[in-house]
Amino acid sequence: MISHPSRHCTVELQALPSRIGQVRRIVSAQLRYWHLDPLIDRAALGVTELLSNVHRHARPDKSCTVELELLLDRLTVSVRDHDPRLPVVADAAQPSDASPLATCGRGLAMVAAMSESWGARPDGDDGKVVWFTLPAPGTNPRPQARRPRRSAERQPASRLAGVQPAPAPVAAPAPAVVHASAAAAAPVAVRAPAAARQVVHG
């Protein structure tokens, strides 16, 4: 099932190698739709590492949920599974110290290095959520206000000596012309309420 309101996307799947590539493509397409192309590579890499950890270590099953959430200027990517064991980042300098029961390794260290922040938290009694964030600047650019044109022009000085120029006639202002096509193309920022979320089943 895939649900994708304006700023939220959820994908439920089995963390199998054949599905991980599919989820990468879904994440990339969603970020393009949100105009966050610069974040695609890092988000896809992070999702791949988190899903690989679920595939290798999660018990009793490999079912999980990938969630993308864009709030203000921050993208949060999370993976929820049904294994309550919290991950521990392996020490690259001393790989022998990694516990055989650890639910992650160097992949999570890579996620920590390329993300703004990351973490893990219990999800009820039989699950956990591992997440990371990426900065998403410029997601809601404000349209710039147009400067009004100057309508007054200087009157040319009289070329005849001793002749006072006649007072300038007062011209009626020209009516404003608005083209329907240009008005329709003007960007309008609309912020949808959080409660109004569309759900699409796929």
C-alpha positions as MATLAB code, in Angstrom:
seq = 'MISHPSRHCTVELQALPSRIGQVRRIVSAQLRYWHLDPLIDRAALGVTELLSNVHRHARPDKSCTVELELLLDRLTVSVRDHDPRLPVVADAAQPSDASPLATCGRGLAMVAAMSESWGARPDGDDGKVVWFTLPAPGTNPRPQARRPRRSAERQPASRLAGVQPAPAPVAAPAPAVVHASAAAAAPVAVRAPAAARQVVHG';
ca = [
       0.000    0.000    0.000;
       1.261    3.490   -0.879;
      -0.292    6.649    0.507;
       1.005   10.011   -0.694;
      -0.721   13.192    0.445;
       1.010   16.472   -0.293;
       3.815   16.090    2.269;
       3.663   12.476    3.422;
       4.419    9.126    1.796;
       4.202    5.631    3.305;
       5.265    2.336    1.714;
       4.621   -1.066    3.308;
       6.749   -3.971    2.084;
       8.764   -7.079    2.823;
      12.433   -6.083    3.134;
      13.687   -8.446    0.430;
      16.491   -7.605   -2.016;
      14.040   -7.599   -4.925;
      11.845   -5.019   -3.187;
      14.593   -2.667   -1.979;
      15.313   -1.435   -5.506;
      11.602   -0.820   -6.029;
      11.398    1.279   -2.860;
      14.422    3.313   -3.977;
      12.553    4.167   -7.180;
       9.416    5.113   -5.231;
      11.427    7.384   -2.913;
      13.167    9.029   -5.877;
       9.871    9.632   -7.690;
       8.232   11.102   -4.584;
      11.102   13.513   -3.965;
      10.987   14.638   -7.601;
       7.273   15.279   -7.168;
       8.063   17.424   -4.125;
      10.818   19.235   -6.108;
      13.518   17.904   -3.770;
      15.817   16.483   -6.445;
      19.033   17.404   -4.556;
      18.020   15.022   -1.731;
      17.331   11.965   -3.919;
      20.775   10.340   -3.746;
      21.167   10.654    0.024;
      17.582    9.622    0.787;
      17.818    6.589   -1.513;
      21.157    5.572    0.034;
      19.773    5.896    3.567;
      16.643    3.892    2.748;
      18.770    1.169    1.167;
      20.945    0.847    4.284;
      17.979    0.762    6.679;
      16.085   -1.809    4.610;
      19.238   -3.924    4.273;
      19.492   -3.992    8.074;
      15.873   -5.152    8.312;
      16.559   -7.879    5.736;
      19.673   -9.112    7.556;
      18.645   -8.824   11.189;
      14.942   -8.224   11.832;
      12.950  -10.989   13.526;
      10.472  -12.664   13.419;
       9.619  -11.373    9.921;
      10.886   -8.890    7.354;
       7.735   -6.791    7.011;
       8.365   -3.086    7.506;
       7.080    0.382    6.673;
       9.068    3.160    4.999;
       7.805    6.670    5.701;
       8.774   10.014    4.155;
       7.584   13.186    5.878;
       8.352   16.752    4.839;
       7.803   19.353    7.557;
       8.860   22.947    6.888;
      12.486   22.660    5.763;
      13.287   19.133    6.961;
      12.742   15.721    5.358;
      12.432   12.774    7.749;
      12.888    9.225    6.432;
      12.013    6.366    8.783;
      11.785    2.572    8.647;
       9.542    0.717   11.104;
       9.940   -3.048   11.651;
       8.803   -5.703   14.135;
      12.114   -6.365   15.891;
      12.325   -4.540   19.264;
      16.134   -4.672   19.416;
      17.574   -1.188   18.917;
      20.530   -0.898   16.530;
      24.080   -0.135   17.619;
      26.542    1.568   15.292;
      29.603   -0.606   14.730;
      32.978    0.978   15.452;
      34.869    1.028   12.169;
      38.200    1.243   14.026;
      37.464   -1.889   16.089;
      35.134   -4.132   14.074;
      35.834   -7.088   16.378;
      33.962   -5.300   19.176;
      30.654   -5.470   17.286;
      28.240   -7.821   18.965;
      26.992  -10.777   16.878;
      23.466   -9.754   17.979;
      23.855   -6.171   16.786;
      21.108   -5.199   14.333;
      23.298   -2.955   12.200;
      26.872   -2.296   11.241;
      28.830    0.092    9.121;
      25.756    0.854    7.020;
      24.144    2.789    9.848;
      27.414    4.654   10.436;
      27.160    5.749    6.800;
      23.580    6.940    7.403;
      24.772    8.927   10.415;
      27.571   10.513    8.370;
      25.449   11.626    5.417;
      22.349   12.795    7.329;
      21.620   15.861    9.420;
      20.522   13.690   12.362;
      19.407   10.127   12.989;
      18.078    7.933   15.769;
      16.130    4.868   16.831;
      13.215    4.463   19.217;
      11.019    1.584   20.433;
       7.677    1.197   18.697;
       5.378   -0.503   21.180;
       6.485   -3.798   22.721;
       7.452   -5.582   19.528;
       9.026   -3.127   17.146;
      11.257   -0.132   16.537;
      11.650    2.877   14.257;
      15.002    3.918   12.798;
      15.018    7.360   11.185;
      17.230   10.061    9.707;
      16.668   13.650    8.595;
      17.914   15.733    5.685;
      17.702   19.531    5.325;
      15.291   20.615    2.604;
      15.808   24.354    2.035;
      13.709   26.322   -0.391;
      10.667   24.045   -0.369;
       8.174   26.944   -0.168;
       9.623   29.911   -2.045;
       7.644   33.120   -1.694;
       6.795   34.977   -4.918;
       8.628   38.291   -5.168;
       6.511   41.443   -5.239;
       6.710   43.439   -8.444;
       7.959   47.011   -8.257;
       5.492   49.604   -9.580;
       6.543   51.417  -12.734;
       7.139   55.158  -12.697;
       4.344   56.921  -14.587;
       5.642   60.530  -14.350;
       8.084   61.755  -16.991;
      10.062   64.966  -17.154;
       8.757   67.601  -19.584;
      11.393   68.814  -22.093;
      12.626   72.381  -21.579;
      11.501   74.999  -24.125;
      14.043   75.695  -26.841;
      12.852   79.319  -27.317;
      14.477   81.858  -24.998;
      12.099   83.902  -22.911;
       9.111   81.686  -23.644;
       7.551   79.965  -20.704;
       6.551   76.387  -21.450;
       2.851   75.696  -21.365;
       1.708   73.710  -18.369;
       1.730   70.002  -19.034;
      -1.727   68.542  -19.615;
      -2.894   66.127  -16.991;
      -3.222   62.790  -18.710;
      -5.703   60.244  -17.460;
      -3.971   57.117  -16.207;
      -3.984   54.282  -18.709;
      -6.284   51.423  -17.728;
      -4.496   48.394  -16.356;
      -4.440   45.429  -18.692;
      -4.425   41.950  -17.186;
      -3.926   38.954  -19.419;
      -5.866   35.926  -18.250;
      -3.103   33.543  -19.239;
      -0.470   35.487  -17.287;
      -2.680   35.748  -14.229;
      -3.372   32.038  -14.309;
       0.325   31.235  -14.570;
       1.253   33.262  -11.462;
       2.478   30.922   -8.698;
       0.221   30.647   -5.709;
       1.482   28.979   -2.541;
      -1.214   26.850   -0.937;
      -0.604   25.059    2.326;
      -2.966   22.158    2.751;
      -4.245   21.500    6.287;
      -2.628   18.555    8.010;
      -5.958   16.783    8.412;
      -6.779   16.842    4.697;
      -4.648   13.964    3.465;
      -5.269   11.901    0.381;
      -4.731    8.157    0.457;
      -4.050    6.152   -2.687;
      -3.911    2.398   -2.500;
      -1.515    0.701   -4.890;
];
